[in-house]
CSV table of C-alpha atoms in Angstrom, one decimal:
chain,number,residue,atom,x,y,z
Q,30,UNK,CA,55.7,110.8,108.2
Q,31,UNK,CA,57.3,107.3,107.9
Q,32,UNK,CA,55.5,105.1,110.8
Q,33,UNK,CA,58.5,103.7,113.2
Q,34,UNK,CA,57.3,100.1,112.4
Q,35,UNK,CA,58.1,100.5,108.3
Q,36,UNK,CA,61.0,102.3,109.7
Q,37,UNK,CA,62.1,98.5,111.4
Q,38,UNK,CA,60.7,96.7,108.2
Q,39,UNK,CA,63.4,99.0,106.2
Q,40,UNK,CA,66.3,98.6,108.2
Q,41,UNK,CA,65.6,94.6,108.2
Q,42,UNK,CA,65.9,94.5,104.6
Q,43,UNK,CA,68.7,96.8,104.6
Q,44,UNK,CA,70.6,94.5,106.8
Q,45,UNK,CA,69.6,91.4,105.2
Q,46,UNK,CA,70.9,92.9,102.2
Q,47,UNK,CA,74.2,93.6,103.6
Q,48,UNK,CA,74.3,90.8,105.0
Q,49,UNK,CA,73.9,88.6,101.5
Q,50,UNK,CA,76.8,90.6,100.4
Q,51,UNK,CA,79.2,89.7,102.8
Q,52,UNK,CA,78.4,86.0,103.1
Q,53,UNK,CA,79.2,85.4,99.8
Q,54,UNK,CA,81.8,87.7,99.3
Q,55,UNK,CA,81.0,89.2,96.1
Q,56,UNK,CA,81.3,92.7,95.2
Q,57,UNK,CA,80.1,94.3,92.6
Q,58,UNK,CA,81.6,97.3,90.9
Q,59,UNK,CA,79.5,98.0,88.3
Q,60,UNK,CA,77.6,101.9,88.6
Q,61,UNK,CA,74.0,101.3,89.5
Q,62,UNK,CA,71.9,101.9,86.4
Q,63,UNK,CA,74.9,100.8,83.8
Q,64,UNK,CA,75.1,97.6,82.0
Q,65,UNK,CA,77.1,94.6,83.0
Q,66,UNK,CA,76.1,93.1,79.4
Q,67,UNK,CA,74.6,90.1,79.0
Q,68,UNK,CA,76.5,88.1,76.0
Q,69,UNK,CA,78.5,86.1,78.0
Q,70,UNK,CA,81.8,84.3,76.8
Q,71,UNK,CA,84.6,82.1,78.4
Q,72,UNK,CA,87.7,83.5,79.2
Q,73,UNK,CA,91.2,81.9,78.7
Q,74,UNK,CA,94.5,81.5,80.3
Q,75,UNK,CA,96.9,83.4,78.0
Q,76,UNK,CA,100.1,81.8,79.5
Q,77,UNK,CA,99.2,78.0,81.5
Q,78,UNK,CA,103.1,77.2,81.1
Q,79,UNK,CA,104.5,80.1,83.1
Q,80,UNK,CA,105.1,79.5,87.1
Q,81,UNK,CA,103.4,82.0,88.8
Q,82,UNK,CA,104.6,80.8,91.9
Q,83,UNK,CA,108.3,82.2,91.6
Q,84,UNK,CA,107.2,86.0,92.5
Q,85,UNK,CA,106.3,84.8,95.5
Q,86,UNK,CA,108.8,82.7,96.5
Q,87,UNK,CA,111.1,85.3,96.1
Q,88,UNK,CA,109.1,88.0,97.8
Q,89,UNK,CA,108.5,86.3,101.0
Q,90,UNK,CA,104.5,87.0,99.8
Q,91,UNK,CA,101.9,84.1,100.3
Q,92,UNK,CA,100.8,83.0,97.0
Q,93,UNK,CA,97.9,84.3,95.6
Q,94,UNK,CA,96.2,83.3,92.6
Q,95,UNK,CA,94.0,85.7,90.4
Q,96,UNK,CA,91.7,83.7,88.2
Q,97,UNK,CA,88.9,84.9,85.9
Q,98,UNK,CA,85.4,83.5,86.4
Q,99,UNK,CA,83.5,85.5,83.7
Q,100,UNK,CA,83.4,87.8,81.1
Q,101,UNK,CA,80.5,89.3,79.5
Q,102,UNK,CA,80.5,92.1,76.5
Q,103,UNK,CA,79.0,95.2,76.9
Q,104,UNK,CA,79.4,97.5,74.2
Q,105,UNK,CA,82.4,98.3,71.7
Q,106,UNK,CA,85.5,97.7,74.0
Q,107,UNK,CA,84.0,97.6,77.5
Q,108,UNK,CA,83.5,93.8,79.0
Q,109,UNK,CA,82.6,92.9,82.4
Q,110,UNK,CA,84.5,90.9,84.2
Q,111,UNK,CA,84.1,89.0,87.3
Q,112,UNK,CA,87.9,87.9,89.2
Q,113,UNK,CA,88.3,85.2,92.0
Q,114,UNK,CA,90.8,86.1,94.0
Q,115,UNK,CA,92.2,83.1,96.7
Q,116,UNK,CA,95.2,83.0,99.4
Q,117,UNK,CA,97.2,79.8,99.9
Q,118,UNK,CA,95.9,79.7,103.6
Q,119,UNK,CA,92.9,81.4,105.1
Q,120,UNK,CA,94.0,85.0,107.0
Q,121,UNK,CA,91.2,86.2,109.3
Q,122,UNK,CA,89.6,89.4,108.3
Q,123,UNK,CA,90.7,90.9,111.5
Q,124,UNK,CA,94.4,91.5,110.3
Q,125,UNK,CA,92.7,93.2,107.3
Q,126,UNK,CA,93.6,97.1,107.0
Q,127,UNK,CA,92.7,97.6,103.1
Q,128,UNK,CA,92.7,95.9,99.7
Q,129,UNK,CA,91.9,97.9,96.4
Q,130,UNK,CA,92.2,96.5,93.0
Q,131,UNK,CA,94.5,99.4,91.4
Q,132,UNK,CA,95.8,100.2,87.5
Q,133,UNK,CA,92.4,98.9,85.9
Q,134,UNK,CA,91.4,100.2,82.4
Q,135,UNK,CA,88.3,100.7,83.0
Q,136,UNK,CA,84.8,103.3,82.1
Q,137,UNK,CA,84.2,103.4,86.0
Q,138,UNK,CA,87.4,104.3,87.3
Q,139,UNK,CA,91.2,102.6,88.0
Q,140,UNK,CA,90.7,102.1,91.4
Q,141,UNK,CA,88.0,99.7,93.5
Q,142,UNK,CA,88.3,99.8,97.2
Q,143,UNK,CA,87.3,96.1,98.3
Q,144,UNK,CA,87.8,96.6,102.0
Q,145,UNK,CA,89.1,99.2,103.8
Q,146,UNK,CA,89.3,100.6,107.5
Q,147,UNK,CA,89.5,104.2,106.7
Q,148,UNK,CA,86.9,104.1,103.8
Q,149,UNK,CA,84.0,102.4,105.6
Q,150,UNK,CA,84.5,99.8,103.0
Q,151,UNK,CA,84.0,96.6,104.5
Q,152,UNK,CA,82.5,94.2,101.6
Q,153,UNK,CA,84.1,90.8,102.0
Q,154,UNK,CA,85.3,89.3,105.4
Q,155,UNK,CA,87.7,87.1,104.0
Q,156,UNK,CA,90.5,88.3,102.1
Q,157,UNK,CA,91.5,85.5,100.8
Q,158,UNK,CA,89.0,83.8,98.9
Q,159,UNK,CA,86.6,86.6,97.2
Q,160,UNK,CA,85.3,87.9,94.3
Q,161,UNK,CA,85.1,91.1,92.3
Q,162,UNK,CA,83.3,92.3,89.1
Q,163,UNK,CA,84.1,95.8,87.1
Q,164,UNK,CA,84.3,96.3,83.8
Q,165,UNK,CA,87.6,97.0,81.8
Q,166,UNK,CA,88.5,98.2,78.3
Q,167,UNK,CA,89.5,94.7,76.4
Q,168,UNK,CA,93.0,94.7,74.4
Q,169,UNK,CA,92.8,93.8,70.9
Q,170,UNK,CA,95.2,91.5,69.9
Q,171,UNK,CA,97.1,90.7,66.6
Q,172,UNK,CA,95.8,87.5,66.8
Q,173,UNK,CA,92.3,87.3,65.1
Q,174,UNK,CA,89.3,87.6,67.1
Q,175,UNK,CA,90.8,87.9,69.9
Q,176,UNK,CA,90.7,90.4,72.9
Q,177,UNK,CA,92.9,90.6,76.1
Q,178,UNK,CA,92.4,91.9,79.5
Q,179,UNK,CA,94.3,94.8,80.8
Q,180,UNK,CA,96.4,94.3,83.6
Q,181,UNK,CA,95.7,95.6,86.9
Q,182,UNK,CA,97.5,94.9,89.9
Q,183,UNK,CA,95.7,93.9,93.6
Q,184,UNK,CA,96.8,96.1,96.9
Q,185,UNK,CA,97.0,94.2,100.1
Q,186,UNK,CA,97.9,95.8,103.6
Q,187,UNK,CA,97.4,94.1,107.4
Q,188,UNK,CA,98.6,94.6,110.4
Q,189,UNK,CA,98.4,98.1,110.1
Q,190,UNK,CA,96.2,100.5,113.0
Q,191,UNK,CA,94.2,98.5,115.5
Q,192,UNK,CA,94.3,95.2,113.2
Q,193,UNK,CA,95.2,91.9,115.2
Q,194,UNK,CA,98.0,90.5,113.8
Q,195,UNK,CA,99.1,88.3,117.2
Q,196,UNK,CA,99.6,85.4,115.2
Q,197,UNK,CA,100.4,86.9,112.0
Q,198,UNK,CA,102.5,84.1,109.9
Q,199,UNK,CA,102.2,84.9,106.4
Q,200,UNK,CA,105.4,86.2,105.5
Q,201,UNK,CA,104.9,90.1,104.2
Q,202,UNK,CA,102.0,92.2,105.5
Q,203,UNK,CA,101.9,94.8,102.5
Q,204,UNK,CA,102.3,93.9,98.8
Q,205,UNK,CA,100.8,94.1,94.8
Q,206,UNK,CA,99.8,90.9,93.0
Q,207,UNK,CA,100.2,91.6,89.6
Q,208,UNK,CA,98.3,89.9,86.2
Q,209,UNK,CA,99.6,89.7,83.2
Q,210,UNK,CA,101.9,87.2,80.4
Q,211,UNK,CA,104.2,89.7,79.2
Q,212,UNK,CA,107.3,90.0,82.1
Q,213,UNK,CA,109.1,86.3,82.9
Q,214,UNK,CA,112.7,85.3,82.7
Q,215,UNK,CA,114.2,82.5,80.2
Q,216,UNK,CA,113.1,79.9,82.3
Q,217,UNK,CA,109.6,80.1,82.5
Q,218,UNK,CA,109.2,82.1,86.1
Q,219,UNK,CA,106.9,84.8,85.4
Q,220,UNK,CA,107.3,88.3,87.5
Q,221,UNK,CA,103.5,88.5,88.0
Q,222,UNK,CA,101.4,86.5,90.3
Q,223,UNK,CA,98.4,85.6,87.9
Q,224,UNK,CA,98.1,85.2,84.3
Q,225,UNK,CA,96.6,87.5,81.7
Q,226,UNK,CA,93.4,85.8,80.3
Q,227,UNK,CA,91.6,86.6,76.6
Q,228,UNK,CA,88.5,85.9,74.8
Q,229,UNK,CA,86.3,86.0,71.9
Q,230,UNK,CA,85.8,89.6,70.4
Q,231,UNK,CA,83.0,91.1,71.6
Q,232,UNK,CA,82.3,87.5,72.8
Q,233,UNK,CA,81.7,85.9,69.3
Q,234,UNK,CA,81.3,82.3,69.4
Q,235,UNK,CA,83.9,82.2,66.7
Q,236,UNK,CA,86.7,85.0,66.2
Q,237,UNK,CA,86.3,87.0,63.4
C-alpha cells in the first residue's frame, strides 16, 4: 500500500506538471512512445504576396494568423510539425467553449481537440496566442526537393454554455481559419487565413 505522504509527493508533480503545460501553452499531439523525429529543417512561406487579411475582413472574423515554427522529419512522409497560432487582440479564456484543429493528414488522427468544455480538454488558457505540434503526411511537390504541408483548417467556438462573453467584441463567436496558397481571387486576396508553408524533402539540407 502506497503511504499517503508519496500519495501528496505524486499529486505535486502531477500538478506541477500540468501546470508547466498550461503556462506556456504548448500542446503536444504526438502519441506517447512515437517519434517526433529529430532532423530538423526550416519551413517556408509558400505564398508571402497573398493578403491573408481579406477573409477576415469580409467575414466579420478577428484575424488570425497561422504560422509554422518547426518541422522536423520523421520517417518516409510523416514530419512533425509545430504551429503558432495568434489573435489580433487577446480574448480571455473564459469565453472559450472549444477549439480543435480539424482536416489534418496525419498518422495520429484528423482531429486535435486543443480546448474544450465538454471534453475535459483544457490545455492552453489563451486562445489566442498558442501552440500545437502533430505530425502530418508532407505533400510532394513538382518542384524538386520539395515537400508541402497539408492543409487543415482551425475550429473556434465562444460564447457558447456557461462561457462569459459580457464584453464580447470580436466580431463572430464561431468560425474556421483555413491554411493553404491554392484558393485567392485575381487580385491577390487569398480565401484562407494563413499560408501554406514547404520544406526540404525529408529535411535535406539541399533538395534533391
Amino acid at each position: 500500500m502506497y503511504s499517503l505522504a508519496w500519495l501528496a509527493v505524486f499529486l505535486s508533480l502531477v500538478q506541477n506538471i500540468a501546470a508547466t503545460a498550461i503556462s506556456s501553452n504548448r500542446v503536444n499531439f504526438v502519441p506517447p512512445g512515437q517519434s517526433s523525429g529529430s532532423k530538423s529543417c526550416q519551413p517556408t512561406n509558400g505564398c508571402p504576396d497573398l493578403n491573408f487579411a481579406w477573409k477576415s475582413g469580409n467575414t466579420n472574423t478577428m484575424p488570425y494568423t497561422i504560422s509554422v515554427d518547426s518541422v522536423a522529419w520523421v520517417s518516409s512522409d510523416i514530419y512533425t510539425i509545430t504551429i503558432h497560432v495568434t489573435g489580433e487582440k487577446t480574448i480571455s479564456i473564459d469565453a472559450m467553449w472549444s477549439v480543435k484543429i480539424i482536416g489534418v493528414d496525419s498518422p495520429d488522427g484528423g482531429t486535435f481537440q486543443v480546448y474544450g468544455h465538454n471534453e475535459g480538454a483544457d490545455f492552453i488558457d489563451n486562445p489566442t496566442d498558442w501552440y500545437a505540434t502533430f505530425r502530418v503526411h508532407g505533400k510532394s511537390s513538382s518542384e524538386c526537393g520539395r515537400v508541402w504541408m497539408p492543409n487543415f483548417q482551425i475550429q473556434f467556438e465562444y460564447c457558447q454554455g456557461d462561457t462569459d462573453c459580457s464584453n464580447w467584441s470580436y466580431g463572430s463567436t464561431s468560425f474556421d481559419l483555413e491554411t493553404g496558397c491554392d484558393n485567392y481571387d485575381n487580385n491577390g486576396n487569398s480565401q484562407t487565413d494563413s499560408p501554406g508553408y514547404y520544406w526540404n524533402y525529408q529535411c535535406n539540407s539541399k533538395p534533391d
